[in-house]
Coordinates of N, CA and C in Angstrom, one line a residue:
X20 N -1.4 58.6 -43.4 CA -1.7 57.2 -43.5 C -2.4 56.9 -44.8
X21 N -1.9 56.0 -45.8 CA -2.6 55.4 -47.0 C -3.1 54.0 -46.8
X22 N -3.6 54.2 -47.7 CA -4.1 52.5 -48.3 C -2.7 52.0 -48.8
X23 N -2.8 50.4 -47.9 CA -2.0 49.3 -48.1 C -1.8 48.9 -50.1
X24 N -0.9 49.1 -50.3 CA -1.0 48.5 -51.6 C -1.0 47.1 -51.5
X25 N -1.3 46.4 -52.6 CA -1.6 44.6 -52.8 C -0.1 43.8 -52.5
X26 N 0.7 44.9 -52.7 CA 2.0 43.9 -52.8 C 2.5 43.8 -51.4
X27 N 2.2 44.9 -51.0 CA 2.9 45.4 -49.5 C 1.6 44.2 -48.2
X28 N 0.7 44.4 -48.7 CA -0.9 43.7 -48.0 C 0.2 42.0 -48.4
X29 N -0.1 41.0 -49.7 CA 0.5 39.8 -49.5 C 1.8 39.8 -49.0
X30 N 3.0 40.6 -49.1 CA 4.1 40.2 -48.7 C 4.1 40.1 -46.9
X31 N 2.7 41.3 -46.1 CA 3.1 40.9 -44.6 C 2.7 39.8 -44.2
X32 N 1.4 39.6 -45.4 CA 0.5 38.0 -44.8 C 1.9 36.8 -45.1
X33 N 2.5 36.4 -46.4 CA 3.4 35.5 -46.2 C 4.2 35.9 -45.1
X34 N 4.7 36.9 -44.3 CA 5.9 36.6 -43.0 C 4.8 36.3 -41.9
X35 N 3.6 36.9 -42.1 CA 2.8 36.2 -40.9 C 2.5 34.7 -40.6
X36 N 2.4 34.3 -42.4 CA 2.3 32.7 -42.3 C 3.6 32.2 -42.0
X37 N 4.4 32.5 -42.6 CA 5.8 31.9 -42.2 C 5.9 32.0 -40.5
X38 N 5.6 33.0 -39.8 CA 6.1 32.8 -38.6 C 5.0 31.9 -37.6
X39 N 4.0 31.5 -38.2 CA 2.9 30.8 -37.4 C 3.4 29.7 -37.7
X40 N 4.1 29.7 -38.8 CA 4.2 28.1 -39.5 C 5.4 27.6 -38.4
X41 N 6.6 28.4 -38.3 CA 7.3 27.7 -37.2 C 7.1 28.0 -35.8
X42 N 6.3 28.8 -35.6 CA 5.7 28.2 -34.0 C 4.8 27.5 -33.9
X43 N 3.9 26.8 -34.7 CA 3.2 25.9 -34.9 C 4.2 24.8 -34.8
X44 N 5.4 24.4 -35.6 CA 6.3 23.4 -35.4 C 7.0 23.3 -33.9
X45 N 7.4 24.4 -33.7 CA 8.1 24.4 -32.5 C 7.0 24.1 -31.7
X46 N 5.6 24.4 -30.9 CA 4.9 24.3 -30.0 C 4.2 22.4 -30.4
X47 N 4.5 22.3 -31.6 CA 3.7 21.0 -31.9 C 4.7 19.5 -31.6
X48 N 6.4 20.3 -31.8 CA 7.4 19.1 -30.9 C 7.5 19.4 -29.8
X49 N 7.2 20.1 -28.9 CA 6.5 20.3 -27.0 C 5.9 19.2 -26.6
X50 N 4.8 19.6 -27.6 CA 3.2 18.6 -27.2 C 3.3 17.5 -27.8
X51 N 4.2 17.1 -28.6 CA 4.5 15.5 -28.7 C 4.3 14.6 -28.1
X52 N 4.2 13.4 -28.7 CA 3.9 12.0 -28.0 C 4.7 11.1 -28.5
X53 N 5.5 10.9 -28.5 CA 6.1 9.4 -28.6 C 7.8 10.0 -29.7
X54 N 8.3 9.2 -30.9 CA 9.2 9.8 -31.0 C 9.5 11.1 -31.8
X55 N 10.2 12.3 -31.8 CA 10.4 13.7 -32.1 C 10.0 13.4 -33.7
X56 N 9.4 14.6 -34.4 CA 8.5 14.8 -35.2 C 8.0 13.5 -36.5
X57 N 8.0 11.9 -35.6 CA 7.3 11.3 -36.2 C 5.4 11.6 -36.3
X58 N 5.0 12.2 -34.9 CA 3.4 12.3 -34.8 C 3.2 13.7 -36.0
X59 N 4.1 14.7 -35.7 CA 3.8 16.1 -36.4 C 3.9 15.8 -37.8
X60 N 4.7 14.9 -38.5 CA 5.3 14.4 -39.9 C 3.6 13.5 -39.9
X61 N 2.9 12.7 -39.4 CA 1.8 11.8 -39.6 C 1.0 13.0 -39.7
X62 N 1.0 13.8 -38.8 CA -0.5 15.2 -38.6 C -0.1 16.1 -40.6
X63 N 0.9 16.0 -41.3 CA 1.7 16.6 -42.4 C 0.9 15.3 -43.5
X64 N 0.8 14.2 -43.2 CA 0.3 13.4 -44.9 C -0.9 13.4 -44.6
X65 N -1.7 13.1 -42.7 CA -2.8 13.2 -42.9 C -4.0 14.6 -43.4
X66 N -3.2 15.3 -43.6 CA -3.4 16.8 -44.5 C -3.8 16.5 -45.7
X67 N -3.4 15.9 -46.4 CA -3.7 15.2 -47.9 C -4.9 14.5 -48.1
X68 N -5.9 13.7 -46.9 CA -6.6 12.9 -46.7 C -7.8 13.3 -46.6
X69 N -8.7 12.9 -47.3 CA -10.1 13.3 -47.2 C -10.9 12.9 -45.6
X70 N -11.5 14.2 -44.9 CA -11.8 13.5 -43.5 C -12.0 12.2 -43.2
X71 N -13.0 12.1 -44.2 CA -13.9 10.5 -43.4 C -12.8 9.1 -43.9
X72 N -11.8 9.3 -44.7 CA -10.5 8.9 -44.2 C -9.9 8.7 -43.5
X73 N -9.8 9.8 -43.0 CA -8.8 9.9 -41.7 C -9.8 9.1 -40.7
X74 N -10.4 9.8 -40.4 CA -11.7 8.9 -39.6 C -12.2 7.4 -39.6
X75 N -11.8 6.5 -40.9 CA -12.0 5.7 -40.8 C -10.6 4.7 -41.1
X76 N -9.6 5.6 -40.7 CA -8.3 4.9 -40.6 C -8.4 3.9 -39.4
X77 N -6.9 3.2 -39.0 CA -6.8 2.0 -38.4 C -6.1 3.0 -37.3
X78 N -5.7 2.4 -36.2 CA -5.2 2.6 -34.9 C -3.3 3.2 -35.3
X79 N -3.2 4.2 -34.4 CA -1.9 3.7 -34.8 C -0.8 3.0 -34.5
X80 N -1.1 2.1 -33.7 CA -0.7 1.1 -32.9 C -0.4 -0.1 -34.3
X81 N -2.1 0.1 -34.6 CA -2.0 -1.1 -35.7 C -1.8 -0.7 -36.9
X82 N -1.3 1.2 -37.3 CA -0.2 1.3 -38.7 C 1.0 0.5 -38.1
X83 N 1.2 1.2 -37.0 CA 3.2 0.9 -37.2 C 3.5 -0.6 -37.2
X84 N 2.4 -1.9 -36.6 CA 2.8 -2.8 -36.8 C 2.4 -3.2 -38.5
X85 N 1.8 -2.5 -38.6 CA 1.6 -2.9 -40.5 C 2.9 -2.3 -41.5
X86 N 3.3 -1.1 -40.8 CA 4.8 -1.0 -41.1 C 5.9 -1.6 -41.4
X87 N 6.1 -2.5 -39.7 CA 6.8 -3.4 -39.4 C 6.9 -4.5 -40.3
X88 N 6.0 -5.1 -40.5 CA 5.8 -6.5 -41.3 C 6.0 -6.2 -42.8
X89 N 5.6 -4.7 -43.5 CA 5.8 -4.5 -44.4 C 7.5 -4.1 -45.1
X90 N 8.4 -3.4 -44.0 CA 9.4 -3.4 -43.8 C 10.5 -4.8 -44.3
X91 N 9.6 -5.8 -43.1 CA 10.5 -7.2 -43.0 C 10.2 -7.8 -44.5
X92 N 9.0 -7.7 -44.7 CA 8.8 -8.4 -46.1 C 9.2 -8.0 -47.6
X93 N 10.0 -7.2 -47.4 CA 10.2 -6.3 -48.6 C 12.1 -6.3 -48.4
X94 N 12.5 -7.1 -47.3 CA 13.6 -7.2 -47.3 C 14.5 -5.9 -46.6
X95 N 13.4 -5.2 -45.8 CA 14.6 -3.8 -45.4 C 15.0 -4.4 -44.3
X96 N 15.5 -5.5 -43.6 CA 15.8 -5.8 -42.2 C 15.1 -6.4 -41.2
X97 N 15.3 -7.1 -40.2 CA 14.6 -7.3 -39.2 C 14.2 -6.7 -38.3
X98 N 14.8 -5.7 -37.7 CA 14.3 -4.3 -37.2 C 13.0 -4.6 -36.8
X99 N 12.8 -4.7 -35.8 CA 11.4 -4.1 -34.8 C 11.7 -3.1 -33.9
X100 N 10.1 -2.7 -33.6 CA 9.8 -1.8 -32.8 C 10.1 -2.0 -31.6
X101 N 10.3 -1.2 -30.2 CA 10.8 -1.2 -29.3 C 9.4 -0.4 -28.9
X102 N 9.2 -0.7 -27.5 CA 7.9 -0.7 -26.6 C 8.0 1.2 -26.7
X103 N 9.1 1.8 -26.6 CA 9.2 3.0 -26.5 C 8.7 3.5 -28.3
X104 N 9.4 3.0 -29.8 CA 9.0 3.2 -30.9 C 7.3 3.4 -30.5
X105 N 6.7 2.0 -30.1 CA 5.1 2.0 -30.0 C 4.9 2.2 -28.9
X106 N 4.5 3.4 -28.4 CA 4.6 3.9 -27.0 C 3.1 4.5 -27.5
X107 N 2.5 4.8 -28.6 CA 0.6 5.0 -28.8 C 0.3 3.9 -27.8
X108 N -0.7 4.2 -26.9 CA -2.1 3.6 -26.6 C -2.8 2.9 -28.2
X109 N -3.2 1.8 -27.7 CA -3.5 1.0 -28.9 C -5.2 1.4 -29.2
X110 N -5.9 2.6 -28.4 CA -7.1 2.8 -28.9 C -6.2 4.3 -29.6
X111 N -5.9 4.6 -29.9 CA -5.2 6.4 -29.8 C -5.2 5.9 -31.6
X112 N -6.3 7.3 -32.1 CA -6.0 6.7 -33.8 C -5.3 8.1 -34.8
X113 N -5.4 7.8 -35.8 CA -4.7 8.9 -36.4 C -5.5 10.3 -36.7
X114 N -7.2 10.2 -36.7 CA -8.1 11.4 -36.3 C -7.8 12.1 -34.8
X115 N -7.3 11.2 -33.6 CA -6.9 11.7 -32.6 C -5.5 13.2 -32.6
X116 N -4.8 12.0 -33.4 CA -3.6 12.9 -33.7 C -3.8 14.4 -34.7
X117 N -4.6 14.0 -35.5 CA -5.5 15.3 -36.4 C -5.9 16.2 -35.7
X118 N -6.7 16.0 -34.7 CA -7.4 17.3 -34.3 C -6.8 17.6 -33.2
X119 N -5.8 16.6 -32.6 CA -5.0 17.4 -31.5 C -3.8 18.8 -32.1
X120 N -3.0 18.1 -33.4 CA -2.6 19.6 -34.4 C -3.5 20.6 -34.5
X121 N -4.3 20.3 -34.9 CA -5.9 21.3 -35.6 C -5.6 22.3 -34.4
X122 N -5.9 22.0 -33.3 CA -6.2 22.6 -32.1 C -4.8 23.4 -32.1
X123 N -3.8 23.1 -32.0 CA -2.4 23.6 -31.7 C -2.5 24.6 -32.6
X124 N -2.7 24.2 -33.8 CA -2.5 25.6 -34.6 C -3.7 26.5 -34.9
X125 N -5.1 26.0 -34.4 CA -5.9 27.6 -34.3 C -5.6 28.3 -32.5
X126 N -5.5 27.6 -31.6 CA -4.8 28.4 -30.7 C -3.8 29.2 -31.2
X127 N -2.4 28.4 -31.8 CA -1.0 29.5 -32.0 C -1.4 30.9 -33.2
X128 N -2.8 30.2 -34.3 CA -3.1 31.9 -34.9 C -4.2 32.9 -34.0
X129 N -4.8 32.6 -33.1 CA -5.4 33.0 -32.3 C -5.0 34.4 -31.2
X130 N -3.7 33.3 -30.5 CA -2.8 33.9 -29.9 C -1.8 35.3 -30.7
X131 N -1.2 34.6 -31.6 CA -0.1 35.3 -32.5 C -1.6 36.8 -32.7
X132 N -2.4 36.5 -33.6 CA -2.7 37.5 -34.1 C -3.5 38.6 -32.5
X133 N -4.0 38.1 -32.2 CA -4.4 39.3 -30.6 C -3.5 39.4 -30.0
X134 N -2.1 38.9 -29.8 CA -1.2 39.7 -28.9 C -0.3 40.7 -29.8
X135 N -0.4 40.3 -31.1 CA 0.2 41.6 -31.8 C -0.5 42.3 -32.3
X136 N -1.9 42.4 -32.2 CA -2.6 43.5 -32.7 C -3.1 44.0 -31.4
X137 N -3.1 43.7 -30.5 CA -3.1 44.4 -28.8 C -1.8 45.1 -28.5
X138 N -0.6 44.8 -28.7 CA 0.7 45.6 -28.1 C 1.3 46.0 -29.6
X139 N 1.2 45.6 -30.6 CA 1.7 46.4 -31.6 C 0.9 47.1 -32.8
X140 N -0.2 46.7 -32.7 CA -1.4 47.6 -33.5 C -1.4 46.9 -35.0
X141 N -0.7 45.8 -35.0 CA -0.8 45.1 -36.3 C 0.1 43.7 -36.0
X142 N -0.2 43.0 -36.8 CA 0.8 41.4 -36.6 C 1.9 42.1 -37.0
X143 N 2.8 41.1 -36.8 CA 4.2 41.3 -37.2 C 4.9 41.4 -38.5
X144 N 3.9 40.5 -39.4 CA 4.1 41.0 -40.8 C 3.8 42.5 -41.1
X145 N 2.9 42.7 -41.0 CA 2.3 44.3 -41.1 C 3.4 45.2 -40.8
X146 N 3.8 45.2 -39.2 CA 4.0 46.1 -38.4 C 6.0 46.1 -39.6
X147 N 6.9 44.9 -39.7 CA 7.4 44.9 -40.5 C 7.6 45.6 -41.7
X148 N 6.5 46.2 -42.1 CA 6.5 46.6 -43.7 C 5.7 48.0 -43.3
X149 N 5.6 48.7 -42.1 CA 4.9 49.9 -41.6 C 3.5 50.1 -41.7
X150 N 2.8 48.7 -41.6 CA 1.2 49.0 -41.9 C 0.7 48.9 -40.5
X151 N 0.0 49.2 -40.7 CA -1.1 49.2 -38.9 C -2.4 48.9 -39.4
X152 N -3.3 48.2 -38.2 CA -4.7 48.2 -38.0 C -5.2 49.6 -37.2
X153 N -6.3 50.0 -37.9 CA -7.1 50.8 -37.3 C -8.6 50.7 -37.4
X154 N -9.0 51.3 -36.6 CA -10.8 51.5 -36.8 C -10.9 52.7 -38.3
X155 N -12.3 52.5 -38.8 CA -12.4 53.1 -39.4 C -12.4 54.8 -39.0
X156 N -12.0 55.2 -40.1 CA -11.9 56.7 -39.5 C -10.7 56.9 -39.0
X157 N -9.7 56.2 -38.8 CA -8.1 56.1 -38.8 C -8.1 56.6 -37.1
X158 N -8.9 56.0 -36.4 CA -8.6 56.3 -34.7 C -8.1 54.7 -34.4
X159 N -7.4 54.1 -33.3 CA -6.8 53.4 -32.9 C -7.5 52.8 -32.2
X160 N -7.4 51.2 -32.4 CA -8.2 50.2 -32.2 C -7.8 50.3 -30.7
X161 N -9.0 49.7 -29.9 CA -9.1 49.5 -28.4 C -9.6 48.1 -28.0
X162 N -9.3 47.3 -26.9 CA -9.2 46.0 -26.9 C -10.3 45.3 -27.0
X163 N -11.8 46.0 -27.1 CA -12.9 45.8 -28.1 C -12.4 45.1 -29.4
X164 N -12.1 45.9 -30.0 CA -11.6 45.8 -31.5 C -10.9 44.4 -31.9
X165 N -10.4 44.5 -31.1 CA -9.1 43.4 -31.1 C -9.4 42.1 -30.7
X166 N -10.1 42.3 -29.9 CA -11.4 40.5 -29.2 C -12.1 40.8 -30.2
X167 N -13.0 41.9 -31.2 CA -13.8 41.4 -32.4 C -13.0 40.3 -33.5
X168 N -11.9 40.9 -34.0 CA -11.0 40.8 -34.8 C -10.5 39.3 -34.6
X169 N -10.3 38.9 -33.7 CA -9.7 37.9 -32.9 C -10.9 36.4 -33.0
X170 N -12.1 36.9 -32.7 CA -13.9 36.3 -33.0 C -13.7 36.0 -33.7
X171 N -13.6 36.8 -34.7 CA -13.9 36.7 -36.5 C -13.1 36.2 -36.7
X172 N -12.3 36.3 -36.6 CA -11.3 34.6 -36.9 C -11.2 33.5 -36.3
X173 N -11.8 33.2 -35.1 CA -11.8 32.3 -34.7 C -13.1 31.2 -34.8
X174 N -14.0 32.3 -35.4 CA -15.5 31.5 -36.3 C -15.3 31.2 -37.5
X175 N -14.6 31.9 -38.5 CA -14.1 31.4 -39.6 C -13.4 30.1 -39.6
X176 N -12.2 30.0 -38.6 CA -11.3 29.0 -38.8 C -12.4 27.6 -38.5
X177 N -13.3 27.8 -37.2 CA -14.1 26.7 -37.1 C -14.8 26.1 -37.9
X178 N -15.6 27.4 -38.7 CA -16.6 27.1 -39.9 C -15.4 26.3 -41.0
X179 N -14.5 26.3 -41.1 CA -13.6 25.5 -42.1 C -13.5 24.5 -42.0
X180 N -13.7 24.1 -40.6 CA -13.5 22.6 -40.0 C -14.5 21.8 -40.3
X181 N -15.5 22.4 -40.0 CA -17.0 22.2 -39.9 C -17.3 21.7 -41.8
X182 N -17.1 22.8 -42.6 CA -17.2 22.8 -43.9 C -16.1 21.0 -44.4
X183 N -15.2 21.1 -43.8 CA -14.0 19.9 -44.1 C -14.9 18.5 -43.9
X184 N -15.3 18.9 -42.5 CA -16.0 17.4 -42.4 C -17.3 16.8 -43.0
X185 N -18.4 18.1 -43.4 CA -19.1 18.1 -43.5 C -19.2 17.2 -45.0
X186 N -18.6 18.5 -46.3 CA -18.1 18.4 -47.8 C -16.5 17.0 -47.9
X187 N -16.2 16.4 -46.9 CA -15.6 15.1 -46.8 C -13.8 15.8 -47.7
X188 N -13.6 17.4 -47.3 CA -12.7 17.4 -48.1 C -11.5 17.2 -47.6
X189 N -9.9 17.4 -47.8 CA -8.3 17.4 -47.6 C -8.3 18.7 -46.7
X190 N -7.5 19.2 -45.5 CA -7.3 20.2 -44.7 C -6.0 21.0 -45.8
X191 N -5.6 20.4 -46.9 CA -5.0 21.6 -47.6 C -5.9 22.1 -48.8
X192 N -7.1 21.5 -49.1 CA -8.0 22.0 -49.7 C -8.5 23.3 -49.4
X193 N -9.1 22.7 -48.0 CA -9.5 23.5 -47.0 C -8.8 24.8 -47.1
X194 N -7.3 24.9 -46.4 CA -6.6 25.3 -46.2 C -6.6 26.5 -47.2
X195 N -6.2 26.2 -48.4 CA -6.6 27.1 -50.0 C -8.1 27.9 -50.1
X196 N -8.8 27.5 -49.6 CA -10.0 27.9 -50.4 C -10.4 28.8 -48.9
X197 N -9.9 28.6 -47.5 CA -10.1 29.4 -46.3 C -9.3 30.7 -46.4
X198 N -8.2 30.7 -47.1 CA -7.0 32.1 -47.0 C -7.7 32.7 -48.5
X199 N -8.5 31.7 -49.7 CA -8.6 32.9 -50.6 C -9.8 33.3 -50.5
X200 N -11.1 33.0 -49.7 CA -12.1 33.5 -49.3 C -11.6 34.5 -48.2
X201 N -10.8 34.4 -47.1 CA -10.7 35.4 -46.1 C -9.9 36.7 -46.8
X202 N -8.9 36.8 -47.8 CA -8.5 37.5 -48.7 C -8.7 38.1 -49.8
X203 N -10.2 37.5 -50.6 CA -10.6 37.8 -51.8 C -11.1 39.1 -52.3
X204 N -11.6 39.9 -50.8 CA -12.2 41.0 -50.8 C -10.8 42.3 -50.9
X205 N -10.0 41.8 -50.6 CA -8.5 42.7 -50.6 C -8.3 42.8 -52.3
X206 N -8.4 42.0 -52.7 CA -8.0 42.6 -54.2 C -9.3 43.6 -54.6
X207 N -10.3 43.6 -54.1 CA -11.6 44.5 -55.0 C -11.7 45.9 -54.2
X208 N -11.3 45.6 -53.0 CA -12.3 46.7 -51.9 C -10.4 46.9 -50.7
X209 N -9.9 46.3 -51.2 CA -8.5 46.4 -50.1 C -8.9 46.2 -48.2
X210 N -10.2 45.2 -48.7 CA -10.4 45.1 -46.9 C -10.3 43.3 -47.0
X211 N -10.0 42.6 -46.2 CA -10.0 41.2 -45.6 C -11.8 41.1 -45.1
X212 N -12.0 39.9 -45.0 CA -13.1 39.7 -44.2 C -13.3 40.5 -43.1
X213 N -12.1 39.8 -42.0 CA -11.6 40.2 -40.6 C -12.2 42.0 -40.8
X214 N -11.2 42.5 -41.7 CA -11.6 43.7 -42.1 C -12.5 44.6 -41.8
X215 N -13.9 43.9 -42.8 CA -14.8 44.4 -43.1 C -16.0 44.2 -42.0
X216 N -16.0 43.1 -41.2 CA -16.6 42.8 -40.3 C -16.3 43.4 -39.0
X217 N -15.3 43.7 -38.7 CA -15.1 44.3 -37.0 C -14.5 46.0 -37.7
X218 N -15.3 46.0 -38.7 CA -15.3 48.0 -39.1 C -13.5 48.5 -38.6
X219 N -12.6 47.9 -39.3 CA -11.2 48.0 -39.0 C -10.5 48.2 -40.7
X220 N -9.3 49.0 -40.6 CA -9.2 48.9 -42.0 C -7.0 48.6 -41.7
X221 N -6.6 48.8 -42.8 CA -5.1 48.6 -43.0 C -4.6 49.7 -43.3
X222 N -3.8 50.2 -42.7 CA -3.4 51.5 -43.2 C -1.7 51.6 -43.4
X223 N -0.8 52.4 -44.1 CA 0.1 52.4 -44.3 C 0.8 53.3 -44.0
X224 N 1.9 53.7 -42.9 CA 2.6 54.6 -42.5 C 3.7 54.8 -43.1
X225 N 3.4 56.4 -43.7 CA 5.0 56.8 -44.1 C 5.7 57.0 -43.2

Protein backbone atom coordinates (compact mmCIF):
# COMPACT_ATOMS: atom_id res chain seq x y z
CA UNK A 1 0.00 0.00 0.00
CA UNK A 2 1.28 3.64 -1.09
CA UNK A 3 0.53 7.04 -0.84
CA UNK A 4 -2.34 8.30 -3.09
CA UNK A 5 -0.80 10.43 -5.60
CA UNK A 6 -2.53 14.13 -6.29
CA UNK A 7 -3.88 13.09 -9.51
CA UNK A 8 -5.27 9.77 -8.54
CA UNK A 9 -6.61 11.68 -4.87
CA UNK A 10 -8.60 14.64 -7.38
CA UNK A 11 -9.66 12.39 -10.03
CA UNK A 12 -11.78 10.00 -7.19
CA UNK A 13 -13.04 13.22 -5.45
CA UNK A 14 -14.59 14.50 -9.05
CA UNK A 15 -16.54 10.88 -9.59
CA UNK A 16 -17.50 11.26 -5.98
CA UNK A 17 -18.90 14.72 -6.75
CA UNK A 18 -20.34 13.70 -9.86
CA UNK A 19 -22.19 10.79 -8.37
CA UNK A 20 -23.70 12.95 -5.33
CA UNK A 21 -24.42 15.44 -7.85
CA UNK A 22 -27.04 13.11 -9.50
CA UNK A 23 -28.42 11.55 -6.64
CA UNK A 24 -28.83 14.80 -5.16
CA UNK A 25 -30.97 15.45 -8.53
CA UNK A 26 -32.65 12.35 -8.64
CA UNK A 27 -33.68 12.25 -4.70
CA UNK A 28 -34.40 16.27 -4.99
CA UNK A 29 -37.26 15.38 -8.09
CA UNK A 30 -38.83 12.72 -5.31
CA UNK A 31 -39.22 15.40 -2.84
CA UNK A 32 -40.63 17.92 -5.09
CA UNK A 33 -43.42 20.11 -4.77
CA UNK A 34 -45.31 21.37 -7.42
CA UNK A 35 -44.16 21.18 -11.19
CA UNK A 36 -40.99 18.57 -12.09
CA UNK A 37 -37.60 20.44 -11.67
CA UNK A 38 -39.18 23.97 -11.61
CA UNK A 39 -38.51 24.08 -7.41
CA UNK A 40 -34.83 22.22 -7.92
CA UNK A 41 -34.05 24.78 -11.12
CA UNK A 42 -35.23 27.93 -8.30
CA UNK A 43 -33.06 25.95 -5.25
CA UNK A 44 -29.98 26.21 -8.77
CA UNK A 45 -30.20 30.46 -9.13
CA UNK A 46 -30.94 30.74 -5.57
CA UNK A 47 -27.26 29.43 -5.19
CA UNK A 48 -26.04 32.66 -6.71
CA UNK A 49 -27.76 34.80 -4.00
CA UNK A 50 -26.35 36.24 -1.10
CA UNK A 51 -28.28 34.76 2.12
CA UNK A 52 -30.03 37.68 3.56
CA UNK A 53 -31.31 37.77 -0.01
CA UNK A 54 -32.72 34.88 -0.25
CA UNK A 55 -34.16 35.67 3.09
CA UNK A 56 -35.52 38.68 2.27
CA UNK A 57 -37.11 37.54 -0.93
CA UNK A 58 -40.99 37.66 -1.69
CA UNK A 59 -43.25 34.54 -1.47
CA UNK A 60 -43.31 32.32 -4.11
CA UNK A 61 -46.68 32.55 -4.65
CA UNK A 62 -46.05 36.22 -5.19
CA UNK A 63 -42.77 35.47 -7.76
CA UNK A 64 -44.83 33.48 -10.03
CA UNK A 65 -47.55 36.00 -10.14
CA UNK A 66 -44.91 38.74 -10.74
CA UNK A 67 -43.87 36.47 -13.56
CA UNK A 68 -47.16 36.24 -14.94
CA UNK A 69 -47.79 39.92 -15.36
CA UNK A 70 -44.33 40.31 -16.47
CA UNK A 71 -44.80 37.68 -19.23
CA UNK A 72 -48.23 39.38 -20.43
CA UNK A 73 -46.67 42.74 -20.52
CA UNK A 74 -43.76 42.16 -22.55
CA UNK A 75 -46.08 40.56 -25.09
CA UNK A 76 -45.18 36.74 -24.54
CA UNK A 77 -49.00 35.75 -24.46
CA UNK A 78 -51.83 35.50 -22.24
CA UNK A 79 -50.98 32.39 -20.58
CA UNK A 80 -51.81 32.15 -16.96
CA UNK A 81 -51.23 30.07 -14.25
CA UNK A 82 -53.42 27.17 -13.48
CA UNK A 83 -54.19 26.53 -9.66
CA UNK A 84 -51.90 23.29 -10.16
CA UNK A 85 -48.77 25.75 -11.95
CA UNK A 86 -49.32 27.76 -8.26
CA UNK A 87 -49.90 24.89 -6.17
CA UNK A 88 -47.01 26.88 -3.38
CA UNK A 89 -48.85 27.75 -0.16
CA UNK A 90 -48.79 31.44 -0.44
CA UNK A 91 -46.78 31.76 2.98
CA UNK A 92 -44.07 28.92 1.49
CA UNK A 93 -40.97 31.42 0.42
CA UNK A 94 -37.92 30.78 -1.62
CA UNK A 95 -35.52 30.46 1.89
CA UNK A 96 -38.03 27.60 2.53
CA UNK A 97 -37.24 25.98 -0.70
CA UNK A 98 -33.31 26.73 0.11
CA UNK A 99 -32.87 24.87 3.05
CA UNK A 100 -35.28 22.20 2.23
CA UNK A 101 -32.29 21.30 -0.87
CA UNK A 102 -29.54 22.26 1.78
CA UNK A 103 -30.91 19.45 3.82
CA UNK A 104 -31.33 16.92 0.86
CA UNK A 105 -27.94 17.24 -0.10
CA UNK A 106 -26.00 17.11 3.34
CA UNK A 107 -28.13 13.94 4.13
CA UNK A 108 -27.30 12.32 0.34
CA UNK A 109 -23.27 13.26 1.26
CA UNK A 110 -23.67 12.00 4.66
CA UNK A 111 -25.28 8.77 3.61
CA UNK A 112 -23.12 8.19 0.29
CA UNK A 113 -19.90 8.69 2.20
CA UNK A 114 -20.63 6.13 5.48
CA UNK A 115 -22.22 3.54 3.60
CA UNK A 116 -19.30 3.33 1.23
CA UNK A 117 -16.73 3.69 3.67
CA UNK A 118 -18.59 0.99 6.04
CA UNK A 119 -19.10 -1.82 3.21
CA UNK A 120 -16.36 -0.80 0.81
CA UNK A 121 -13.53 0.80 2.82
CA UNK A 122 -13.56 3.91 0.60
CA UNK A 123 -16.25 5.96 -1.46
CA UNK A 124 -16.79 4.96 -4.68
CA UNK A 125 -14.50 7.27 -6.36
CA UNK A 126 -11.63 5.91 -4.38
CA UNK A 127 -12.51 2.33 -4.35
CA UNK A 128 -12.77 3.00 -8.44
CA UNK A 129 -9.15 4.01 -8.88
CA UNK A 130 -7.93 1.21 -6.05
CA UNK A 131 -7.53 3.56 -3.06
CA UNK A 132 -8.85 2.64 0.41
CA UNK A 133 -9.36 4.36 3.76
CA UNK A 134 -7.45 3.23 6.61
CA UNK A 135 -6.46 3.97 10.23
CA UNK A 136 -3.14 5.02 10.62
CA UNK A 137 -0.72 2.33 10.76
CA UNK A 138 -2.50 0.76 7.58
CA UNK A 139 -4.99 -1.57 9.93
CA UNK A 140 -8.64 -1.31 8.73
CA UNK A 141 -11.02 1.11 9.79
CA UNK A 142 -13.93 -0.24 12.24
CA UNK A 143 -17.35 1.45 12.46
CA UNK A 144 -15.81 3.77 15.07
CA UNK A 145 -13.85 5.15 12.42
CA UNK A 146 -16.33 5.60 10.03
CA UNK A 147 -19.18 7.51 12.42
CA UNK A 148 -15.81 9.75 13.24
CA UNK A 149 -15.23 10.32 9.66
CA UNK A 150 -18.90 10.72 8.89
CA UNK A 151 -18.99 13.66 12.24
CA UNK A 152 -16.25 15.43 10.75
CA UNK A 153 -18.09 15.96 7.98
CA UNK A 154 -21.10 16.59 9.08
CA UNK A 155 -19.71 19.61 11.42
CA UNK A 156 -17.86 20.95 8.64
CA UNK A 157 -20.75 21.04 6.20
CA UNK A 158 -22.87 22.85 9.06
CA UNK A 159 -20.09 25.22 10.08
CA UNK A 160 -20.42 26.39 6.17
CA UNK A 161 -23.98 27.09 6.61
CA UNK A 162 -23.48 28.79 9.64
CA UNK A 163 -20.30 30.83 8.11
CA UNK A 164 -22.91 31.57 4.74
CA UNK A 165 -25.40 33.15 6.90
CA UNK A 166 -23.44 34.61 9.19
CA UNK A 167 -20.55 36.45 6.43
CA UNK A 168 -24.09 37.09 4.17
CA UNK A 169 -22.29 35.09 1.35
CA UNK A 170 -23.58 32.92 -2.20
CA UNK A 171 -23.87 28.88 -1.31
CA UNK A 172 -21.40 28.62 -4.48
CA UNK A 173 -18.98 30.80 -2.72
CA UNK A 174 -19.46 28.84 0.05
CA UNK A 175 -19.40 25.87 -1.90
CA UNK A 176 -15.60 26.83 -3.30
CA UNK A 177 -13.97 27.92 -0.35
CA UNK A 178 -15.69 24.51 1.78
CA UNK A 179 -14.01 21.74 -0.82
CA UNK A 180 -10.68 24.00 -0.90
CA UNK A 181 -10.32 24.30 2.86
CA UNK A 182 -11.49 20.52 3.38
CA UNK A 183 -8.72 19.62 0.52
CA UNK A 184 -5.96 22.12 1.02
CA UNK A 185 -4.01 19.94 3.33
CA UNK A 186 -3.74 17.09 0.48
CA UNK A 187 -1.54 19.04 -1.61
CA UNK A 188 1.18 19.68 1.45
CA UNK A 189 0.79 16.70 3.84
CA UNK A 190 -1.56 14.29 1.32
CA UNK A 191 -4.20 14.13 4.20
CA UNK A 192 -7.91 15.93 3.89
CA UNK A 193 -9.22 17.46 6.98
CA UNK A 194 -11.57 14.36 7.36
CA UNK A 195 -8.15 12.78 7.21
CA UNK A 196 -6.29 14.25 9.69
CA UNK A 197 -8.86 14.51 12.31
CA UNK A 198 -10.38 10.94 12.69
CA UNK A 199 -6.28 9.63 12.57
CA UNK A 200 -7.31 7.85 8.94
CA UNK A 201 -5.09 8.13 5.99
CA UNK A 202 -5.57 7.18 1.92
CA UNK A 203 -3.79 4.54 0.74
CA UNK A 204 -3.25 3.07 -2.68
CA UNK A 205 -3.47 -0.63 -3.69
CA UNK A 206 -1.39 -2.21 -6.14
Amino acid sequence: MNTVSLGRRFASTLIDKLVIFVLFVFFALIFRSGVPGAELGTFFGLMERPYKQIESTKTIYEGNVENRDFMKSHGYGDYDFTDTDMKYEHYKTYMDVYHKYVIIFIIINLLYYFLNEYYLKASLGKKMLKCRVVKNGNTEMNIRDVFTRTGILATLMISAIVVQAWLNMSALVVSLLFFVALDLTVFTKRVSLIDKYSDTMVVYLK
